[in-house]
Structures are given as structure tokens and as C-alpha cells.
mmCIF file of C-alpha atoms and ligand atoms in Angstrom:
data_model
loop_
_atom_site.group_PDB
_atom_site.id
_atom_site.type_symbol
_atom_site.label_atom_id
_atom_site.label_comp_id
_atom_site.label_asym_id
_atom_site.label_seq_id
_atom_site.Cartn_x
_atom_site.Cartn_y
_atom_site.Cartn_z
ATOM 1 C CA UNK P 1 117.582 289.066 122.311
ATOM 2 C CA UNK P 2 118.660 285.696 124.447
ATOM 3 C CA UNK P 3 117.414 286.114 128.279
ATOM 4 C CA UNK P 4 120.418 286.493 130.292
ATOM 5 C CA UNK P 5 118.934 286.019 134.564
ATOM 6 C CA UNK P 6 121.391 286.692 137.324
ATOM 7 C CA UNK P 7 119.907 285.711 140.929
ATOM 8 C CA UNK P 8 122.072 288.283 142.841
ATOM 9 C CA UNK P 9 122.702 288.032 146.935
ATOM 10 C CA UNK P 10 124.742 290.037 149.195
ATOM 11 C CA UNK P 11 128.327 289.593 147.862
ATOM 12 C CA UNK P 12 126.974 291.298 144.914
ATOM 13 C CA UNK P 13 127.023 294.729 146.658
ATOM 14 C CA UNK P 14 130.181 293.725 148.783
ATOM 15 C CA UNK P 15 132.638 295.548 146.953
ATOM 16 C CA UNK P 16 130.224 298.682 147.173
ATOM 17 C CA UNK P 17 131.183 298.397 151.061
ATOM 18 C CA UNK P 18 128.067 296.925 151.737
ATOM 19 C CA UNK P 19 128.348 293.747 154.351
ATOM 20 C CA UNK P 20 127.398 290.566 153.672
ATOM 21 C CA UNK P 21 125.786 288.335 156.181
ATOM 22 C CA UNK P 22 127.546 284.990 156.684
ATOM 23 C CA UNK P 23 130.662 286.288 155.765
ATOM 24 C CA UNK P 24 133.564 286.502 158.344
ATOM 25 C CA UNK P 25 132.235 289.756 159.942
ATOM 26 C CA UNK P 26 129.112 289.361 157.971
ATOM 27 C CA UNK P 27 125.903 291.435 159.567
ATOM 28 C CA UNK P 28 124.467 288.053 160.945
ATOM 29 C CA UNK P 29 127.749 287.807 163.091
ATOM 30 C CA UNK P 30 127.309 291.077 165.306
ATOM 31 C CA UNK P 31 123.670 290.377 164.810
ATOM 32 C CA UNK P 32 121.120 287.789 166.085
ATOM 33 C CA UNK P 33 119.151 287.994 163.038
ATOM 34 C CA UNK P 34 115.933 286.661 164.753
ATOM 35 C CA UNK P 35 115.999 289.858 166.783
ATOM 36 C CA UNK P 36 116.435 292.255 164.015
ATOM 37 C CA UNK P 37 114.983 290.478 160.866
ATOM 38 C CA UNK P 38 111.887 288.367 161.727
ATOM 39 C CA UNK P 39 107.545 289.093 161.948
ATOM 40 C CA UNK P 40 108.403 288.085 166.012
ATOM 41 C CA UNK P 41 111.102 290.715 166.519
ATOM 42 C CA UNK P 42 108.850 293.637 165.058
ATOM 43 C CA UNK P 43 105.964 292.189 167.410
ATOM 44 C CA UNK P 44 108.361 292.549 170.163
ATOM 45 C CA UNK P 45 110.548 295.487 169.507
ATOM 46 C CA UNK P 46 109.369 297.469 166.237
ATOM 47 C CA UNK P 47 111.861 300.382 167.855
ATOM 48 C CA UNK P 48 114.990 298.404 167.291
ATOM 49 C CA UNK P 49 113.654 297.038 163.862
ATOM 50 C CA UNK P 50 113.662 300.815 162.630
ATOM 51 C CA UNK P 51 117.021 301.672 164.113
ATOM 52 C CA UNK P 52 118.515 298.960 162.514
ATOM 53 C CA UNK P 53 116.728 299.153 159.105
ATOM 54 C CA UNK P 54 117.455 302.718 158.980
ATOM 55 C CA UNK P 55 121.549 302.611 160.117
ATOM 56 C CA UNK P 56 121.741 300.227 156.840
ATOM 57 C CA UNK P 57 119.064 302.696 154.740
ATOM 58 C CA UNK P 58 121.917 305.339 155.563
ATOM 59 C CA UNK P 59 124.604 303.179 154.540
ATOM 60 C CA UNK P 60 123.140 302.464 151.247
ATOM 61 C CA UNK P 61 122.345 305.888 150.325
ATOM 62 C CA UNK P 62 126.425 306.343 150.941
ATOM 63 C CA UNK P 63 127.563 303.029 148.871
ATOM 64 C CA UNK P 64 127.779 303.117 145.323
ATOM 65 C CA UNK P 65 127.368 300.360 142.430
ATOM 66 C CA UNK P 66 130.065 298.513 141.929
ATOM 67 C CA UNK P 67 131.809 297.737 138.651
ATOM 68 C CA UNK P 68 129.827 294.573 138.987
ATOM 69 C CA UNK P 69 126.727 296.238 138.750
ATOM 70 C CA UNK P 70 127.758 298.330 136.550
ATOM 71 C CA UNK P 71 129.008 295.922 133.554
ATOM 72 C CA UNK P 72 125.244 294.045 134.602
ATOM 73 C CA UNK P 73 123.096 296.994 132.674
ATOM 74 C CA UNK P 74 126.176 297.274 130.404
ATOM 75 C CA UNK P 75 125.007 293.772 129.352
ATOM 76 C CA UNK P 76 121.001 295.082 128.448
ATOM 77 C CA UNK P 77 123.486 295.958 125.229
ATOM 78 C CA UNK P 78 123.429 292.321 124.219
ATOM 79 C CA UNK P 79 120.670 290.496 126.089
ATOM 80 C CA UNK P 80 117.552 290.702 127.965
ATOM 81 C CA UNK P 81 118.794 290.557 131.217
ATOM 82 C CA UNK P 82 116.595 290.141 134.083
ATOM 83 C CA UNK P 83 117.831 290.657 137.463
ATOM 84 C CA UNK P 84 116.159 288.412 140.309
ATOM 85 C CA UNK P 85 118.201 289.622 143.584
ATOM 86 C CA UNK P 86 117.914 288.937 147.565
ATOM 87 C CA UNK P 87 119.260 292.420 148.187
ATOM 88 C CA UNK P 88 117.208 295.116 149.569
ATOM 89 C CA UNK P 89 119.734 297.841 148.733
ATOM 90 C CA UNK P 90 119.249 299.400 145.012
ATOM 91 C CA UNK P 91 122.256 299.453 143.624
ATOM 92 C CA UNK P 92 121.062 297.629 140.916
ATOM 93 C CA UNK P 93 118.675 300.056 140.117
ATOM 94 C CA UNK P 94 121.632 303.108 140.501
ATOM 95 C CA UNK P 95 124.118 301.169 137.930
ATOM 96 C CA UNK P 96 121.173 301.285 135.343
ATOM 97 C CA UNK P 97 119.410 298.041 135.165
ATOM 98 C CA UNK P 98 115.767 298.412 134.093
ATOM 99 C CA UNK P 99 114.830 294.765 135.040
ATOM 100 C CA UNK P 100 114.994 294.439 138.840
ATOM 101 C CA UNK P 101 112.399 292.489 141.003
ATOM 102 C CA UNK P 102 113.440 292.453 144.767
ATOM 103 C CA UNK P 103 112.677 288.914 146.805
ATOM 104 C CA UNK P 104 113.232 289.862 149.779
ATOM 105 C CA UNK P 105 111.859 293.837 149.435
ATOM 106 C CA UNK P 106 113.582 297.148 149.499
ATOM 107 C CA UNK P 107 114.843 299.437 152.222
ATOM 108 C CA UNK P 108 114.101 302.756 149.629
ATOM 109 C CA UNK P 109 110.132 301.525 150.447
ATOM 110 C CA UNK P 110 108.155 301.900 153.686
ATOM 111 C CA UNK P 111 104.013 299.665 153.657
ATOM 112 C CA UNK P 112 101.712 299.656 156.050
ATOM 113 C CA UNK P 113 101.472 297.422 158.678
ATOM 114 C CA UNK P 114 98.077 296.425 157.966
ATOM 115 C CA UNK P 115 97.736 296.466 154.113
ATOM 116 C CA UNK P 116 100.690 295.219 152.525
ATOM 117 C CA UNK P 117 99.518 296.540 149.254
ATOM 118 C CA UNK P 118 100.163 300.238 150.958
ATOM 119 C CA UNK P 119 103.577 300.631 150.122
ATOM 120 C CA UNK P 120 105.983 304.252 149.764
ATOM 121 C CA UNK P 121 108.507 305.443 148.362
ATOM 122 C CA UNK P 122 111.033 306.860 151.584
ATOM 123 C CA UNK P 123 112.283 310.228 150.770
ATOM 124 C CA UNK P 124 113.364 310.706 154.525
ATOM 125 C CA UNK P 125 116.291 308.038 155.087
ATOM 126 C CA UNK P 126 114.585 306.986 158.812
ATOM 127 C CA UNK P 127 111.568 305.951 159.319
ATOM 128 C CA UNK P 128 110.190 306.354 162.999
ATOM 129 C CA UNK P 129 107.295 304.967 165.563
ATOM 130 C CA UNK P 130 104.275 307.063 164.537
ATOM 131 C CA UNK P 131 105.279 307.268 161.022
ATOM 132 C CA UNK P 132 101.699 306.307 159.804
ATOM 133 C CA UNK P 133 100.276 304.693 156.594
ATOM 134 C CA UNK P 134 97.194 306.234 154.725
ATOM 135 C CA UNK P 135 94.869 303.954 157.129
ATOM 136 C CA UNK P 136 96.309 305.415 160.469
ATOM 137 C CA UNK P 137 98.648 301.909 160.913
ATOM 138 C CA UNK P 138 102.467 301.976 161.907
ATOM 139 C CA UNK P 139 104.751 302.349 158.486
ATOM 140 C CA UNK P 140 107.098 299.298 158.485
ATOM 141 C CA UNK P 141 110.034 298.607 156.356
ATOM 142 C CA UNK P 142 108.999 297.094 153.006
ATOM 143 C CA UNK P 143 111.408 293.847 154.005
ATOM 144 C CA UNK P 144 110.806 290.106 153.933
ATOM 145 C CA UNK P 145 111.572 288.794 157.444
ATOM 146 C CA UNK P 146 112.186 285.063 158.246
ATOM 147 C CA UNK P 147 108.315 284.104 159.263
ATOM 148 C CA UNK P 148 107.344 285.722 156.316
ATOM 149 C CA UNK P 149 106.108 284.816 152.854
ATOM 150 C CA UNK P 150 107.813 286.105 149.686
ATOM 151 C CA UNK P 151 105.139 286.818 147.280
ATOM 152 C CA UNK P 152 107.823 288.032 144.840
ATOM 153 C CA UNK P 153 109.032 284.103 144.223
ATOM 154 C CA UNK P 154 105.616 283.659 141.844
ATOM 155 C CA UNK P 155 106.778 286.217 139.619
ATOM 156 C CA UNK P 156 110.507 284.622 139.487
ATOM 157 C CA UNK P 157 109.840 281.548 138.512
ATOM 158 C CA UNK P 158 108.336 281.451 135.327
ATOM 159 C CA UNK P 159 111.404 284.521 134.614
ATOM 160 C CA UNK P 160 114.199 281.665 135.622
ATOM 161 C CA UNK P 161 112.279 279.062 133.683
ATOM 162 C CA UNK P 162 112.428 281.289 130.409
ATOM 163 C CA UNK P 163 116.294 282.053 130.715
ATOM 164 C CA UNK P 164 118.890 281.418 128.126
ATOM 165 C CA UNK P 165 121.841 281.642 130.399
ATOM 166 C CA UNK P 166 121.395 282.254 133.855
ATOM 167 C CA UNK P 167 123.920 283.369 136.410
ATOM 168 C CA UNK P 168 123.935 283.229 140.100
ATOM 169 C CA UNK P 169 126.339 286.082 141.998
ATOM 170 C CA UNK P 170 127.444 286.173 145.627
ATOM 171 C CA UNK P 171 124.855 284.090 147.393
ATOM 172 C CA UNK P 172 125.549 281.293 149.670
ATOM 173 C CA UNK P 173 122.490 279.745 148.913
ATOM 174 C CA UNK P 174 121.488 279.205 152.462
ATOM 175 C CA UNK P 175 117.781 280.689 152.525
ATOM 176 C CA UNK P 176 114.923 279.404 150.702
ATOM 177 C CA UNK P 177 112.989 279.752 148.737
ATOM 178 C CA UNK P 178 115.508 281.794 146.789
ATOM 179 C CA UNK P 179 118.143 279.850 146.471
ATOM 180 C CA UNK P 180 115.858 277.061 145.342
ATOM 181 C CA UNK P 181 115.389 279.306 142.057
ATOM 182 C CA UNK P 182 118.303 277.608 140.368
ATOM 183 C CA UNK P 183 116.477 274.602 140.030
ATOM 184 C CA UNK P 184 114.190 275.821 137.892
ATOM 185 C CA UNK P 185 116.325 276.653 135.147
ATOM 186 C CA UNK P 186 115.945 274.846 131.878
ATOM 187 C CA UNK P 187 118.295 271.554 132.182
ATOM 188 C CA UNK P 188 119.608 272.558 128.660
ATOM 189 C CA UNK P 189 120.928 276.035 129.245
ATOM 190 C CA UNK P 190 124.422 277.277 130.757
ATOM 191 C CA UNK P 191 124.896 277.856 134.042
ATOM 192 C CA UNK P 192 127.273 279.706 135.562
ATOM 193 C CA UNK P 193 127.550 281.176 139.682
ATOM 194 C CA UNK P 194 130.464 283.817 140.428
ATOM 195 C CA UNK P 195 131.616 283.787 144.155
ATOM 196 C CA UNK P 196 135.054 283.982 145.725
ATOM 197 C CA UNK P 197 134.065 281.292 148.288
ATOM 198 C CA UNK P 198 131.360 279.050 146.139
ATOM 199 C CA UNK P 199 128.931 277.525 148.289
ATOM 200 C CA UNK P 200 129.509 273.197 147.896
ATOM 201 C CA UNK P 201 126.859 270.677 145.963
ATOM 202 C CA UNK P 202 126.456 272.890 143.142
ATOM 203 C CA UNK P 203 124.934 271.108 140.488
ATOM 204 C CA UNK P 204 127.625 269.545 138.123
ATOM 205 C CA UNK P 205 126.921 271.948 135.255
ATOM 206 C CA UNK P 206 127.367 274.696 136.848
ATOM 207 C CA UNK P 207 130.336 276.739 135.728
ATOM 208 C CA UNK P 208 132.609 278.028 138.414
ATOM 209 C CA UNK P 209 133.626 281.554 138.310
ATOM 210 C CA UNK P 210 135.462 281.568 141.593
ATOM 211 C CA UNK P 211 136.022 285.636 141.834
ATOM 212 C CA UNK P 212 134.405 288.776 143.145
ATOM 213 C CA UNK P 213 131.591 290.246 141.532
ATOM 214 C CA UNK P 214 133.136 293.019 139.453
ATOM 215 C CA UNK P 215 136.543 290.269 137.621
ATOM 216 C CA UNK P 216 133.583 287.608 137.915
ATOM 217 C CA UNK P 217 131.121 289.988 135.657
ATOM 218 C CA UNK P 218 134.068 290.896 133.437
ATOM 219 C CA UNK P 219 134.899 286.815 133.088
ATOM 220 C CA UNK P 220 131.561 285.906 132.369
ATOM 221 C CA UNK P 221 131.023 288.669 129.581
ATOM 222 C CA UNK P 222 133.471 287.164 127.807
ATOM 223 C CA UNK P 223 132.233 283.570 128.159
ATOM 224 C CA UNK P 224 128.865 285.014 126.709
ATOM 225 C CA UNK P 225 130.985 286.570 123.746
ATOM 226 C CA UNK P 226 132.356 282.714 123.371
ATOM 227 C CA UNK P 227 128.733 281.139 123.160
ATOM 228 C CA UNK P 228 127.414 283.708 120.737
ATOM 229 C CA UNK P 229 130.026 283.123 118.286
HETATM 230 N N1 APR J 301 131.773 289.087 145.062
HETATM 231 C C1 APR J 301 130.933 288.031 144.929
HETATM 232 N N2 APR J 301 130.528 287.254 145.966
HETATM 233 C C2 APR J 301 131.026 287.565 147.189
HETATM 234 C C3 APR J 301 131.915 288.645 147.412
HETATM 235 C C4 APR J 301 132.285 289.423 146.279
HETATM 236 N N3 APR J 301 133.122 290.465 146.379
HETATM 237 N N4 APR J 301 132.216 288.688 148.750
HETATM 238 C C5 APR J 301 131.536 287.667 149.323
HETATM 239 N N5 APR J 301 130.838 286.986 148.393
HETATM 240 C C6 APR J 301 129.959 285.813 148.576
HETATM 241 C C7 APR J 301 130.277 284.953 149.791
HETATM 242 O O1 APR J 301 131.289 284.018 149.484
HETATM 243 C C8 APR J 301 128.915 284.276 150.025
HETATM 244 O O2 APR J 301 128.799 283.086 149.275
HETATM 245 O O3 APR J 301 128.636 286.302 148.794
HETATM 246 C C9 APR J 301 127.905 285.312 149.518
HETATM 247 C C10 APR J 301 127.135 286.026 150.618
HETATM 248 O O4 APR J 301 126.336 285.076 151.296
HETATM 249 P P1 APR J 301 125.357 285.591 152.453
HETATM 250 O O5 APR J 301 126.083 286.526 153.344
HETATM 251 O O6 APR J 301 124.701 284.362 153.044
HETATM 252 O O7 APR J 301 124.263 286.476 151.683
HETATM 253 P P2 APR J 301 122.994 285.973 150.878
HETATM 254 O O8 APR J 301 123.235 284.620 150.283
HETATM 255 O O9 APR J 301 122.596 287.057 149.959
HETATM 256 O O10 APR J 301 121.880 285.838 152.040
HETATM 257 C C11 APR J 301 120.579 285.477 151.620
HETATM 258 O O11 APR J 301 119.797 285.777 153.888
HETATM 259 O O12 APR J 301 119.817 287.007 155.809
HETATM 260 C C12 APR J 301 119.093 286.732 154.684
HETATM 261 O O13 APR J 301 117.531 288.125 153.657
HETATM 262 C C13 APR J 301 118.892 287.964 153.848
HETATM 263 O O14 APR J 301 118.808 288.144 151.439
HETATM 264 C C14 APR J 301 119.576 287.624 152.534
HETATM 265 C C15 APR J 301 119.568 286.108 152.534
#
């Protein structure tokens, strides 16, 4: 089967009700994301961290996939697909894709604050000061803050170098290194990046699919149909 890879951000889960970030009325506007996303802020104020990771745990757990998501493991019909996405929700996971790595974590895990390879599954949608890990540290939410590495981006790169098609979907390409991935697509393979508002200096060969996720999915099926004739 060809290797279809979709590098999925935030607009992905939009039409689950989910809010993007840069967005008019994205997250980042009522939000100073230093104080609620960074390895300072949790130094600072771990307390507001939690709330804030847990009010969007709780609205996760009451979104649902999208048809965009949904016609994405439809496609594991007809190719390998490999999901690479910036979203911490797992509404991926919930539409039925198999092949999902997270780059900038998940808000359905908890790891210690000590050991990062102490990480658990949350069955309790808030996680609180005191929760503790197996070595008597604070639990923290398994995310990627700005300050932070993401240890996920050696296991993407070699998956975006080995596509066949690759697709980017509802990501304004603003933080690195994920949105860097695109450059390491093979030079001779399509390329195609669905968005209602595209972000500018997209590379010339990429094909424009200028809708939301779910008619964008649906469009680009059909281009795939095209090519495989
Ligand atoms: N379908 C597809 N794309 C959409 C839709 C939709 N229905 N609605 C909005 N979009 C697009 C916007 O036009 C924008 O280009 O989704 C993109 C969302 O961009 P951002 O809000 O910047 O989200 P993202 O690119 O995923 O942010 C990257 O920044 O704050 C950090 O860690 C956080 O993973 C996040 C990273």
C-alpha cells in the first residue's frame, strides 16, 4: 500500500467544536500562552496549568471526530496512512486511525515530573496538586510546552521522508519544529495542505485545498482516486 502522511494541527478538530489557537477567537487570544503553556509557567503556577489543562481535558471528552477524521481512517482502506498531528486531543484515535504519534503530547496522559518516561493513562478527567507519580513527584500533563523539547520529531521524520503523498490539515505553520516537517518530504511526491485560510510561502508544489477539514478530506480523496488511476 502507498504511504499516505497527514501532519494535522488544530483546525483539524475545529469542526468537532474544538478551538483553534490563532484563529479569530482562537485559545491564544483569551490566553497568554506563556502563562498557561510553557516549562516557566508550571515553575511558577503548576495550579493554573492543571485548571487549564483539565477545562480543555473536559472539553475533549465532550467533542466528537469530525467527518474529517472520520473519512482519515476511512482512507487505511486504500493506503498506509500515518498520522503525524500537533493536537493533544484524540480524536484521531476516536474516528479509528491506528497510526497516530502525538508531537506535542496528549491531554488523555498524565508523567511524572521527574521521569518523563513515567507516563499514565488519565481515567479521572482532572488531574490535581498532590496527584503523585510512582516516585512520590507531582503528576503533570503529558504536554509539550514552549521551552520544551519534542522528542516525538525523531520518530517523524524518517515517517515524512518515506511518504507517497503527504497532506498537511489546519495548521498555520507557525511553531517549529513541526511545521518544519514538510520539508522533509521527498521533492518528487504530491503535496497537498487543506485550510480555509492557507498560511502564505507555501512551497510552489503544494496543492491548495482551500476548505475545512471534513469538504477538504472529501476533495482530496478524490484527487488520490485521480493519481491511482
Ligand atoms: N478546517 C481546516 N483548517 C482550519 C479550520 C477547519 N475547519 N478552521 C481553521 N483552520 C485552520 C486555520 O486557518 C489555521 O491555519 O487551522 C489553522 C490553525 O492554526 P493554529 O491555531 O495556529 O493551530 P496550530 O497550527 O495547530 O498550532 C500549532 O501551536 O500553540 C501551539 O502547541 C500548540 O500544537 C499547537 C501549535
Amino acid at each position: 500500500m502507498k504511504r499516505l502522511v497527514i501532519l494535522s494541527g488544530a483546525g483539524m478538530s475545529a469542526e468537532s467544536g474544538i478551538r483553534t489557537f490563532r484563529d479569530m477567537n482562537g485559545l491564544w487570544e483569551e490566553y497568554d500562552v506563556m502563562e498557561v503553556a510553557s516549562i516557566e509557567a508550571w515553575y511558577k503556577n503548576p495550579e493554573l496549568l492543571l485548571r487549564f489543562y483539565n477545562d480543555r481535558r473536559k472539553q475533549m471528552i465532550g467533542s466528537k471526530p469530525n467527518h474529517g477524521h472520520l473519512l482519515l481512517a476511512e482512507l487505511e482502506k486504500s493506503f498506509d496512512v500515518q498520522i503525524i498531528t500537533q493536537n493533544v486531543d484524540d480524536l484521531h484515535e476516536r474516528a479509528g486511525s491506528t497510526k497516530v504519534l502525538h508531537l506535542h503530547g496528549e491531554l488523555t496522559k498524565a508523567r511524572s515530573s521527574i521521569d518523563p518516561a513515567l507516563i499514565y493513562t488519565l481515567t479521572d478527567p482532572e488531574m490535581n496538586m498532590g496527584d503523585k507519580c510512582g516516585k512520590g513527584s507531582q503528576l503533570r500533563p503529558h504536554i509539550v510546552w514552549f521551552g520544551e523539547e519534542v522528542p516525538a520529531m525523531a520518530e517523524a521524520v524518517p515517517i515524512v521522508e518515506s511518504a507517497d503523498y503527504l497532506c498537511v490539515i489546519g495548521t498555520s505553520l507557525n511553531v517549529y519544529p513541526a511545521a518544519g516537517l514538510i520539508n522533509y518530504a521527498p521533492s518528487s511526491i504530491p503535496l497537498f495542505l487543506i485550510d480555509p485560510n492557507p498560511p502564505g510561502a507555501l512551497p510552489k508544489r503544494v496543492q491548495v485545498i482551500a476548505k475545512g477539514a471534513s469538504e477538504g478530506v472529501a476533495d482530496l480523496m478524490n484527487r488520490l482516486n485521480e493519481l491511482r488511476k
